[in-house]
mmCIF file of C-alpha atoms in Angstrom:
data_model
loop_
_atom_site.group_PDB
_atom_site.id
_atom_site.type_symbol
_atom_site.label_atom_id
_atom_site.label_comp_id
_atom_site.label_asym_id
_atom_site.label_seq_id
_atom_site.Cartn_x
_atom_site.Cartn_y
_atom_site.Cartn_z
ATOM 1 C CA MET C 1 11.661 -42.183 7.194
ATOM 2 C CA ASP C 2 14.296 -42.990 9.696
ATOM 3 C CA ALA C 3 13.162 -43.876 13.439
ATOM 4 C CA PRO C 4 14.749 -41.677 15.635
ATOM 5 C CA PHE C 5 18.199 -43.023 16.663
ATOM 6 C CA ARG C 6 19.143 -43.403 20.296
ATOM 7 C CA LYS C 7 22.990 -42.573 20.594
ATOM 8 C CA ASP C 8 23.229 -44.169 24.058
ATOM 9 C CA LEU C 9 21.799 -47.851 23.287
ATOM 10 C CA SER C 10 19.877 -47.644 26.141
ATOM 11 C CA HIS C 11 17.008 -49.438 24.225
ATOM 12 C CA ILE C 12 18.853 -52.504 23.697
ATOM 13 C CA THR C 13 20.651 -55.171 25.517
ATOM 14 C CA TRP C 14 24.407 -55.515 25.524
ATOM 15 C CA ASP C 15 23.671 -59.380 24.402
ATOM 16 C CA ASP C 16 22.222 -57.290 21.673
ATOM 17 C CA VAL C 17 25.154 -55.057 21.048
ATOM 18 C CA TYR C 18 27.362 -58.131 20.869
ATOM 19 C CA ALA C 19 25.257 -59.882 18.361
ATOM 20 C CA ARG C 20 25.503 -56.900 16.364
ATOM 21 C CA GLN C 21 29.404 -56.632 16.592
ATOM 22 C CA MET C 22 29.527 -60.420 15.598
ATOM 23 C CA GLN C 23 27.706 -59.257 12.441
ATOM 24 C CA ARG C 24 30.916 -57.625 11.506
ATOM 25 C CA ALA C 25 33.207 -60.143 12.351
ATOM 26 C CA GLY C 26 34.257 -60.027 8.539
ATOM 27 C CA LEU C 27 35.773 -56.581 8.682
ATOM 28 C CA VAL C 28 38.042 -57.281 11.747
ATOM 29 C CA PRO C 29 40.804 -58.677 10.023
ATOM 30 C CA GLU C 30 41.307 -55.890 7.532
ATOM 31 C CA TRP C 31 41.238 -53.447 10.564
ATOM 32 C CA MET C 32 43.972 -55.185 12.415
ATOM 33 C CA ASP C 33 45.840 -55.658 8.801
ATOM 34 C CA ALA C 34 45.629 -51.957 8.456
ATOM 35 C CA VAL C 35 47.310 -51.088 11.926
ATOM 36 C CA GLY C 36 50.025 -53.843 11.378
ATOM 37 C CA LEU C 37 48.624 -55.680 14.710
ATOM 38 C CA LYS C 38 51.187 -58.433 15.497
ATOM 39 C CA THR C 39 51.935 -60.810 18.469
ATOM 40 C CA GLY C 40 53.180 -58.986 21.422
ATOM 41 C CA ASP C 41 51.578 -55.564 20.200
ATOM 42 C CA ARG C 42 49.286 -53.239 22.433
ATOM 43 C CA VAL C 43 46.382 -51.952 20.859
ATOM 44 C CA LEU C 44 43.715 -49.397 22.091
ATOM 45 C CA GLU C 45 40.066 -50.233 21.242
ATOM 46 C CA VAL C 46 37.710 -47.385 21.712
ATOM 47 C CA GLY C 47 33.817 -48.057 22.634
ATOM 48 C CA ALA C 48 34.848 -52.015 23.056
ATOM 49 C CA GLY C 49 31.310 -52.341 24.352
ATOM 50 C CA PRO C 50 30.708 -55.955 25.446
ATOM 51 C CA GLY C 51 33.879 -57.104 23.445
ATOM 52 C CA TYR C 52 33.638 -59.110 20.296
ATOM 53 C CA VAL C 53 36.116 -57.346 18.738
ATOM 54 C CA THR C 54 38.532 -57.191 21.700
ATOM 55 C CA LEU C 55 38.420 -61.049 21.859
ATOM 56 C CA VAL C 56 39.529 -61.099 18.369
ATOM 57 C CA LEU C 57 42.360 -58.240 18.827
ATOM 58 C CA ALA C 58 43.521 -60.389 21.929
ATOM 59 C CA GLU C 59 43.738 -63.599 20.125
ATOM 60 C CA ARG C 60 45.907 -61.567 17.428
ATOM 61 C CA VAL C 61 48.232 -60.030 19.964
ATOM 62 C CA GLY C 62 48.683 -63.186 22.261
ATOM 63 C CA ALA C 63 49.554 -63.406 25.901
ATOM 64 C CA GLY C 64 52.510 -61.078 25.548
ATOM 65 C CA GLY C 65 50.418 -58.205 24.213
ATOM 66 C CA CYS C 66 47.571 -56.147 25.526
ATOM 67 C CA VAL C 67 44.412 -54.991 24.426
ATOM 68 C CA TYR C 68 43.125 -51.673 26.212
ATOM 69 C CA ALA C 69 39.411 -51.915 26.023
ATOM 70 C CA ILE C 70 38.030 -48.520 26.700
ATOM 71 C CA ASP C 71 34.254 -47.952 27.072
ATOM 72 C CA ARG C 72 32.074 -45.312 29.288
ATOM 73 C CA SER C 73 29.920 -48.246 30.059
ATOM 74 C CA SER C 74 30.707 -50.154 33.245
ATOM 75 C CA ASP C 75 27.902 -52.597 32.336
ATOM 76 C CA ALA C 76 29.267 -53.333 28.889
ATOM 77 C CA LEU C 77 32.831 -53.786 30.212
ATOM 78 C CA GLY C 78 31.293 -56.206 32.717
ATOM 79 C CA GLN C 79 30.069 -58.332 30.032
ATOM 80 C CA LEU C 80 33.395 -58.448 28.521
ATOM 81 C CA GLU C 81 35.060 -59.274 31.603
ATOM 82 C CA ARG C 82 32.752 -62.219 32.054
ATOM 83 C CA ARG C 83 33.469 -63.493 28.575
ATOM 84 C CA ARG C 84 37.390 -62.728 28.871
ATOM 85 C CA ASN C 85 37.354 -64.774 32.210
ATOM 86 C CA GLU C 86 35.295 -67.605 30.682
ATOM 87 C CA ARG C 87 38.052 -67.899 28.025
ATOM 88 C CA GLY C 88 40.921 -67.837 30.428
ATOM 89 C CA ILE C 89 42.235 -64.590 28.388
ATOM 90 C CA SER C 90 44.621 -62.193 30.600
ATOM 91 C CA GLN C 91 45.816 -59.814 27.907
ATOM 92 C CA VAL C 92 42.609 -57.570 28.152
ATOM 93 C CA ARG C 93 42.853 -54.488 30.168
ATOM 94 C CA CYS C 94 39.013 -53.196 30.830
ATOM 95 C CA ILE C 95 38.972 -49.565 31.416
ATOM 96 C CA VAL C 96 35.889 -47.414 32.218
ATOM 97 C CA ALA C 97 36.569 -44.111 30.798
ATOM 98 C CA ASP C 98 35.422 -41.169 28.302
ATOM 99 C CA VAL C 99 38.107 -41.125 25.733
ATOM 100 C CA ALA C 100 37.793 -37.609 24.886
ATOM 101 C CA HIS C 101 39.055 -36.995 28.307
ATOM 102 C CA LEU C 102 41.644 -39.495 28.291
ATOM 103 C CA GLU C 103 44.965 -38.411 29.610
ATOM 104 C CA GLY C 104 47.246 -41.510 29.688
ATOM 105 C CA ALA C 105 46.100 -43.545 32.595
ATOM 106 C CA GLY C 106 49.301 -45.386 32.157
ATOM 107 C CA LEU C 107 48.367 -46.663 28.637
ATOM 108 C CA ARG C 108 51.176 -47.337 25.928
ATOM 109 C CA PRO C 109 49.392 -48.461 23.198
ATOM 110 C CA ASP C 110 51.174 -49.048 19.814
ATOM 111 C CA SER C 111 47.786 -48.426 17.547
ATOM 112 C CA ALA C 112 44.300 -47.872 18.005
ATOM 113 C CA LEU C 113 40.994 -48.953 16.582
ATOM 114 C CA ILE C 114 37.798 -46.657 16.593
ATOM 115 C CA THR C 115 35.188 -48.962 14.752
ATOM 116 C CA MET C 116 31.423 -48.154 14.567
ATOM 117 C CA VAL C 117 31.824 -45.486 17.602
ATOM 118 C CA LEU C 118 31.860 -42.003 16.284
ATOM 119 C CA HIS C 119 28.154 -41.996 14.915
ATOM 120 C CA HIS C 120 27.278 -42.553 18.950
ATOM 121 C CA ALA C 121 29.382 -39.925 20.160
ATOM 122 C CA ASP C 122 28.605 -36.239 21.317
ATOM 123 C CA ASP C 123 32.119 -35.508 20.796
ATOM 124 C CA ALA C 124 33.549 -37.280 17.776
ATOM 125 C CA CYS C 125 36.554 -35.324 17.226
ATOM 126 C CA GLY C 126 37.190 -35.111 21.239
ATOM 127 C CA ILE C 127 37.414 -38.754 20.972
ATOM 128 C CA LEU C 128 40.184 -38.500 18.288
ATOM 129 C CA HIS C 129 41.955 -35.975 20.251
ATOM 130 C CA GLY C 130 41.930 -38.398 23.175
ATOM 131 C CA VAL C 131 43.255 -41.031 21.203
ATOM 132 C CA HIS C 132 46.004 -38.999 19.743
ATOM 133 C CA ARG C 133 47.490 -37.919 23.423
ATOM 134 C CA VAL C 134 48.125 -41.382 23.991
ATOM 135 C CA LEU C 135 49.603 -42.721 20.750
ATOM 136 C CA PRO C 136 53.345 -42.359 19.958
ATOM 137 C CA PRO C 137 54.507 -40.727 16.689
ATOM 138 C CA HIS C 138 53.539 -42.460 13.599
ATOM 139 C CA ALA C 139 51.133 -45.025 15.289
ATOM 140 C CA ARG C 140 48.282 -45.917 13.281
ATOM 141 C CA ILE C 141 44.570 -45.769 13.534
ATOM 142 C CA VAL C 142 41.573 -47.290 11.991
ATOM 143 C CA VAL C 143 38.214 -45.499 12.012
ATOM 144 C CA ALA C 144 35.536 -47.299 10.588
ATOM 145 C CA GLU C 145 31.910 -46.373 10.110
ATOM 146 C CA PHE C 146 28.665 -46.834 8.252
ATOM 147 C CA HIS C 147 28.466 -45.362 4.769
ATOM 148 C CA PRO C 148 25.511 -42.761 4.411
ATOM 149 C CA ASP C 149 25.190 -44.280 0.993
ATOM 150 C CA GLY C 150 24.787 -47.798 2.235
ATOM 151 C CA PRO C 151 21.381 -49.555 1.794
ATOM 152 C CA CYS C 152 20.805 -49.223 5.738
ATOM 153 C CA GLU C 153 19.746 -52.726 5.988
ATOM 154 C CA GLN C 154 21.951 -52.911 9.043
ATOM 155 C CA GLY C 155 23.677 -50.433 11.439
ATOM 156 C CA ALA C 156 22.862 -46.969 11.949
ATOM 157 C CA PRO C 157 19.948 -44.915 10.186
ATOM 158 C CA ARG C 158 21.024 -42.935 7.342
ATOM 159 C CA SER C 159 20.277 -39.762 9.567
ATOM 160 C CA ALA C 160 23.071 -40.802 12.130
ATOM 161 C CA ARG C 161 25.563 -41.982 9.504
ATOM 162 C CA VAL C 162 28.968 -39.919 9.298
ATOM 163 C CA ALA C 163 30.381 -39.180 5.864
ATOM 164 C CA PRO C 164 34.116 -40.238 4.972
ATOM 165 C CA GLU C 165 35.040 -36.588 4.258
ATOM 166 C CA THR C 166 33.807 -35.538 7.760
ATOM 167 C CA VAL C 167 35.523 -38.345 9.438
ATOM 168 C CA GLN C 168 38.783 -37.315 7.650
ATOM 169 C CA ALA C 169 38.486 -33.535 8.681
ATOM 170 C CA TRP C 170 37.943 -34.629 12.443
ATOM 171 C CA CYS C 171 41.296 -37.036 12.189
ATOM 172 C CA GLU C 172 43.154 -33.898 10.500
ATOM 173 C CA GLU C 173 42.174 -31.626 13.225
ATOM 174 C CA ALA C 174 43.148 -34.168 15.871
ATOM 175 C CA GLY C 175 46.504 -34.635 14.673
ATOM 176 C CA PHE C 176 46.204 -37.685 11.969
ATOM 177 C CA ARG C 177 47.357 -37.914 8.512
ATOM 178 C CA VAL C 178 44.746 -39.872 6.339
ATOM 179 C CA LEU C 179 46.488 -42.453 4.678
ATOM 180 C CA ASP C 180 43.883 -44.697 2.944
ATOM 181 C CA TYR C 181 40.073 -44.796 2.603
ATOM 182 C CA ARG C 182 38.521 -48.162 1.632
ATOM 183 C CA ARG C 183 34.849 -49.064 1.178
ATOM 184 C CA GLN C 184 34.540 -52.581 2.897
ATOM 185 C CA SER C 185 30.791 -53.448 1.947
ATOM 186 C CA SER C 186 28.085 -51.555 0.865
ATOM 187 C CA GLU C 187 27.341 -50.574 4.458
ATOM 188 C CA HIS C 188 30.984 -50.072 5.756
ATOM 189 C CA TYR C 189 33.836 -47.723 5.270
ATOM 190 C CA MET C 190 37.238 -47.413 6.805
ATOM 191 C CA LEU C 191 39.983 -44.843 7.100
ATOM 192 C CA VAL C 192 43.516 -45.479 8.002
ATOM 193 C CA ALA C 193 45.363 -42.508 9.558
ATOM 194 C CA GLU C 194 48.950 -42.037 11.173
ATOM 195 C CA ARG C 195 49.720 -39.960 14.122
ATOM 196 C CA PHE C 196 52.104 -37.094 13.714
ATOM 197 C CA SER C 197 53.023 -34.413 16.240
ATOM 198 C CA ARG C 198 51.947 -31.044 15.531
ATOM 199 C CA GLY C 199 54.721 -28.548 15.039
#
């Protein structure tokens, strides 16, 4: 039987979260390739936390690009800022915000990653709506989650996992057209979607 799942991560440290993010390092290149991330791009990372993925994205976009690292936790982003400063990385902008209520905030991203976030959210569809508001037409997003059919040896318990068809429905409701679905591992899957303007 699954242990109770605590969405807010208050039961573990941000160092623990960072270690969990590192366990998924092998998935990140496929996420970046799926949105076509290249040198000089601006990418929005939703739920950046303490920032393992953020720093990988920063390396890909280079000094001329920008990673908008958004999280509701100022403590998590404080950890990210420390790591960023230790490595001398300037192309990361940390933003404490609830993406579901994001209204621009001077952001101009070319693409977005929403990875291992929606199962923590109280308003997952609201997050996707918020991302839709700040992206230009035809921009791509990757949404990655833990598959309900996975062995559950890592990541969220089965009771907290979100089925791909549910995520697809949320994407479509928010104004994204799903282009691709991939099972990345026994535990993980990803959807690639494109923003369109609703008529």
